[in-house]
Tab-separated table of C-alpha atoms in Angstrom:
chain	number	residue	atom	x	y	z
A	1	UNK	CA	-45.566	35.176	-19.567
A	2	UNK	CA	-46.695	33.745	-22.960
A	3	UNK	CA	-44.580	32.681	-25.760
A	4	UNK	CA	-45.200	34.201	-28.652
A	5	UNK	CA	-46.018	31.468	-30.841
A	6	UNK	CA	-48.719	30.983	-28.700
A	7	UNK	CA	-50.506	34.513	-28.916
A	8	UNK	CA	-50.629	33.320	-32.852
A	9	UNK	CA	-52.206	29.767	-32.272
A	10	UNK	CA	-54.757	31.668	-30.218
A	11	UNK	CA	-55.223	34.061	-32.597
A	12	UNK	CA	-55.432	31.611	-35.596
A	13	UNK	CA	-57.633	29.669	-33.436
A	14	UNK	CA	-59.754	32.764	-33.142
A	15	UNK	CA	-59.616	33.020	-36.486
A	16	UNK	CA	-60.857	29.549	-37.442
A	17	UNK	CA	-63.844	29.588	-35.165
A	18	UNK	CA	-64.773	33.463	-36.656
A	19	UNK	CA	-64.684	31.725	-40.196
A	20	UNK	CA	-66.793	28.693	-39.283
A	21	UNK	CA	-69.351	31.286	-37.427
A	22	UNK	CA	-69.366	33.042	-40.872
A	23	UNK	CA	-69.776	30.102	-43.176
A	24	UNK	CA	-72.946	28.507	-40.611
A	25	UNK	CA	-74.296	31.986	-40.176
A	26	UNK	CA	-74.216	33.014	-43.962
A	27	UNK	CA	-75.667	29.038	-45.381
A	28	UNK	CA	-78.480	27.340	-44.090
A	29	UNK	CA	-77.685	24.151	-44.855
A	30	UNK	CA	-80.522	21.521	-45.271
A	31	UNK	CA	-80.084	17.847	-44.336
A	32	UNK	CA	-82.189	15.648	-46.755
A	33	UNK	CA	-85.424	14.051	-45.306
A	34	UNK	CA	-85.983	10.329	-45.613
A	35	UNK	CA	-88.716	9.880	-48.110
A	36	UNK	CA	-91.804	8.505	-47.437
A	37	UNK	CA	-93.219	6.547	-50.533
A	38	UNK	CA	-90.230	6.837	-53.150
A	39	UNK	CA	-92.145	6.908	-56.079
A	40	UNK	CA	-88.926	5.039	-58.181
A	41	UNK	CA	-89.886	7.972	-60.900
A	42	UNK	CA	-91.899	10.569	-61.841
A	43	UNK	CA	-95.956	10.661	-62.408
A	44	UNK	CA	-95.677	6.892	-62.937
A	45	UNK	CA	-92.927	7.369	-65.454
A	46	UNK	CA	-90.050	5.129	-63.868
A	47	UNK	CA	-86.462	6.040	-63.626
A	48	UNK	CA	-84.525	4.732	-66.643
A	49	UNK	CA	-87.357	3.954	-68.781
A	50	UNK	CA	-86.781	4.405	-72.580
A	51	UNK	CA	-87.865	7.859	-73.331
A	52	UNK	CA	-88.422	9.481	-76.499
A	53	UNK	CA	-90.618	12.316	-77.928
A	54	UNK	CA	-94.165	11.236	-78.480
A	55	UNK	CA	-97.830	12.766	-78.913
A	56	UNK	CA	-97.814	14.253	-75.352
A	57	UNK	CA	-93.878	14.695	-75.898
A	58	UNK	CA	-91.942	17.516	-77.469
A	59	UNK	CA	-88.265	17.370	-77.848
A	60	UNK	CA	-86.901	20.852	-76.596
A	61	UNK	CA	-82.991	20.159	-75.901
A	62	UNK	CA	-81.143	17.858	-77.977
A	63	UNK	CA	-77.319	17.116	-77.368
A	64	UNK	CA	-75.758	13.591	-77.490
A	65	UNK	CA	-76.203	12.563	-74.316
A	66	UNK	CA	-78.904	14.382	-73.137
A	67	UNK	CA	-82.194	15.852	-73.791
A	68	UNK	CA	-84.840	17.453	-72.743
A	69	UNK	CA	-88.873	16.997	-73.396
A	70	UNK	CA	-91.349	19.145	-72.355
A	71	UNK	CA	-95.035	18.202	-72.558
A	72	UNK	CA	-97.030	19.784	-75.768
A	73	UNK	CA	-100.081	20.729	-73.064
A	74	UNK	CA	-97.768	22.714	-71.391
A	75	UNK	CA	-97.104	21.652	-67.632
A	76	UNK	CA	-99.239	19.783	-65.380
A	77	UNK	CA	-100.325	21.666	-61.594
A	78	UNK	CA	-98.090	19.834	-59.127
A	79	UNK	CA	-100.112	18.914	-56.868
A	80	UNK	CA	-102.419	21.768	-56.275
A	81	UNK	CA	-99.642	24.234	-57.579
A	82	UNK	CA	-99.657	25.636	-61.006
A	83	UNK	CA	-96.091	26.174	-61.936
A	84	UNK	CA	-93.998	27.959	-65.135
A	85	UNK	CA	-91.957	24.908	-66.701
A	86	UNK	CA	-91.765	21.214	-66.499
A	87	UNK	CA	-89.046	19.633	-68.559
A	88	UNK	CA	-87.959	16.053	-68.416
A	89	UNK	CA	-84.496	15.252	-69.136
A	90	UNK	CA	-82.573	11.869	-70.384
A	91	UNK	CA	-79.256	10.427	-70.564
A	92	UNK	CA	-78.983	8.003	-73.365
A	93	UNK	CA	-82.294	7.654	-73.640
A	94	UNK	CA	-82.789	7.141	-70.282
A	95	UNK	CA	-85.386	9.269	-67.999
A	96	UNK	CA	-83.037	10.563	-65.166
A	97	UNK	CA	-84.973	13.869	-64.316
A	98	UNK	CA	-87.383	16.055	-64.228
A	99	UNK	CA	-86.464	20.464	-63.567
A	100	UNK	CA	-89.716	22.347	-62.582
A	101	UNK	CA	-89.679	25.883	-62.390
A	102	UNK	CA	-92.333	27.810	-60.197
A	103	UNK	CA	-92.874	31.467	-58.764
A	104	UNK	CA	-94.709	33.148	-56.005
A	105	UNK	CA	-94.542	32.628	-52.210
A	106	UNK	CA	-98.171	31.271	-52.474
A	107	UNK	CA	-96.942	28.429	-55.291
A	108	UNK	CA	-94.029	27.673	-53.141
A	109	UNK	CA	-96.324	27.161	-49.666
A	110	UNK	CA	-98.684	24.799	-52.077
A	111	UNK	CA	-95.905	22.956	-53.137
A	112	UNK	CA	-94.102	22.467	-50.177
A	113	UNK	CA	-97.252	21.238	-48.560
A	114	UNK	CA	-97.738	19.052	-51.396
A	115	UNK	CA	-94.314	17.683	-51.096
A	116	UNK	CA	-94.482	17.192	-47.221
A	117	UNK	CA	-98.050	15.444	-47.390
A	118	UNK	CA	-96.682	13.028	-50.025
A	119	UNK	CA	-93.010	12.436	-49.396
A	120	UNK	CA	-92.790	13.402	-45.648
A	121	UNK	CA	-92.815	15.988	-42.903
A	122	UNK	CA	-89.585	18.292	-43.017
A	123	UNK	CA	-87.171	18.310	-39.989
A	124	UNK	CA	-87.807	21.075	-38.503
A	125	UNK	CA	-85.235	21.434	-35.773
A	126	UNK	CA	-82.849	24.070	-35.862
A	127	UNK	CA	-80.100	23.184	-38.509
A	128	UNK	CA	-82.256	20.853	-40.142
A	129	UNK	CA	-84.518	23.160	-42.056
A	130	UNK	CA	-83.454	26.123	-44.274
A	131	UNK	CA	-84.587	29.308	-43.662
A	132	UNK	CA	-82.721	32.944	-45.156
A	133	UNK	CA	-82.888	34.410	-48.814
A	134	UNK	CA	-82.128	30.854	-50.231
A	135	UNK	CA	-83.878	27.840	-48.841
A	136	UNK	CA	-83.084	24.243	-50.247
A	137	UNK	CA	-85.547	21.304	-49.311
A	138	UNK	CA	-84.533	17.782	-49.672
A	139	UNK	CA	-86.156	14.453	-49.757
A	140	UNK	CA	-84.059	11.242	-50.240
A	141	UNK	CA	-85.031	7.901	-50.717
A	142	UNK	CA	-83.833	4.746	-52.153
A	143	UNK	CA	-84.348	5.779	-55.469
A	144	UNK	CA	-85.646	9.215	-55.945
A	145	UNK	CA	-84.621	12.503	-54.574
A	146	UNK	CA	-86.026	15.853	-54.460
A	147	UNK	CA	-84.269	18.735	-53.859
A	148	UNK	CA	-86.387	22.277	-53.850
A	149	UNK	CA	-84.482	25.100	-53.853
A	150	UNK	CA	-86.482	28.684	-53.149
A	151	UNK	CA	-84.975	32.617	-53.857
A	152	UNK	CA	-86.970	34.730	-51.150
A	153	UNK	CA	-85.915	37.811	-52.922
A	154	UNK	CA	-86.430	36.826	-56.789
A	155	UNK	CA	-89.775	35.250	-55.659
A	156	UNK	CA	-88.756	31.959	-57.563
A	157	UNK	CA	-87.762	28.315	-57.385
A	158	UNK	CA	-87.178	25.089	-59.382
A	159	UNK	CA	-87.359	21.634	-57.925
A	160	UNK	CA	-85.387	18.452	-59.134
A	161	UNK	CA	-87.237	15.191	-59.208
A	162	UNK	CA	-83.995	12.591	-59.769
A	163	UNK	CA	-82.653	9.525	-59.853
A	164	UNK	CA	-79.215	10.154	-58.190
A	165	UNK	CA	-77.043	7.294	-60.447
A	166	UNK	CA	-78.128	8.983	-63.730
A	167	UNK	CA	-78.545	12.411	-62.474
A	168	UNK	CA	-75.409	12.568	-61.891
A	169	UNK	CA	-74.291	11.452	-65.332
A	170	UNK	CA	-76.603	14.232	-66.333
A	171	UNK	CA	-73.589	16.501	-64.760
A	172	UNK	CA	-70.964	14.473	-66.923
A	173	UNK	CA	-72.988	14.911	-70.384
A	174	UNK	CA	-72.887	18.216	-69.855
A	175	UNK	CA	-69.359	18.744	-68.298
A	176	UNK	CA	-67.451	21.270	-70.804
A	177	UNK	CA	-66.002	19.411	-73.581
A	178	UNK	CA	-61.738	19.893	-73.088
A	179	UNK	CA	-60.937	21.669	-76.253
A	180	UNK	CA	-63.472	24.453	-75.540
A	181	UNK	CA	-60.431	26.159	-74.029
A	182	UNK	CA	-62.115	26.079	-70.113
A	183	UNK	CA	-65.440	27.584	-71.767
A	184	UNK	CA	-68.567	26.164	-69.339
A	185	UNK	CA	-71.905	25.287	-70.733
């Protein structure tokens, strides 16, 4: 006859491996491709370079550690893609990333073709590529990395072209500052 301590390690066993079921069923977690051809920036901009608004350059978010420039044309195709917004962003001065924003499932199959042909194939084995109301794409190289993320039902998506060291500064400049009282930016 079993103890019963043991009915509740079965059951929280049970329970652990219904949880973990839930969390893989409900996210479709992506695993970042190795990049072909790291381009070390962005459209021949490289990452780092001193940055500053320009002629082709508007200044369109200004804090002090980062800002934002968006181009006065309005936003190059990517690729074959038109999309709604490209803004690139600095830390200290420093080109760290670029945020484009896109809609429609016909933009998102010309940029996702345009991404595969010129960064490399997605892994398409099961677990490896996201599928489900939210899919996130990811290239990484040395670098540069890309990370696409697509809303099936809101039709839209935005794509990060980074360099991971200052992108993730990026996050710090625009942490919450302490005596905001927990307020988020």
């Amino acid at each position: 006859m079993p103890r019963p301590h043991q009915h509740q390690r079965t059951g929280l066993r049970r329970l652990l491996r219904l949880c973990i079921s839930l969390v893989l069923l409900h996210s479709a977690p992506a695993l970042a491709v190795p990049m072909q051809n790291d381009p070390n920036g962005f459209e021949g901009i490289p990452w780092g370079a001193a940055f500053s608004e320009t002629a082709d350059f508007a200044l369109v978010e200004n804090s002090s550690l980062v800002k934002g420039y968006e181009l006065k044309a309005g936003p190059p195709p990517l690729g074959s893609a038109t999309v709604d917004a490209m803004r690139f962003l600095t830390i200290e001065e420093q080109f760290a990333r670029v945020t484009i924003r896109y809609h429609g499932k016909e933009t998102h199959q010309q940029i996702v073709n345009y991404l595969q042909s010129t960064y490399g194939p997605l892994d398409r084995t099961p677990g490896q590529f996201s599928k489900g109301t939210v899919q996130q794409l990811n290239w990484r190289g040395t670098d540069t990395q890309i990370i696409l993320t697509y809303d099936t039902h809101a039709d839209r998506g935005i794509i990060f072209f980074e360099n991971p060291l200052l992108a993730t500064r990026i996050e710090a400049g625009m942490a919450p500052e302490s005596d905001l009282g927990g307020a988020t930016y």
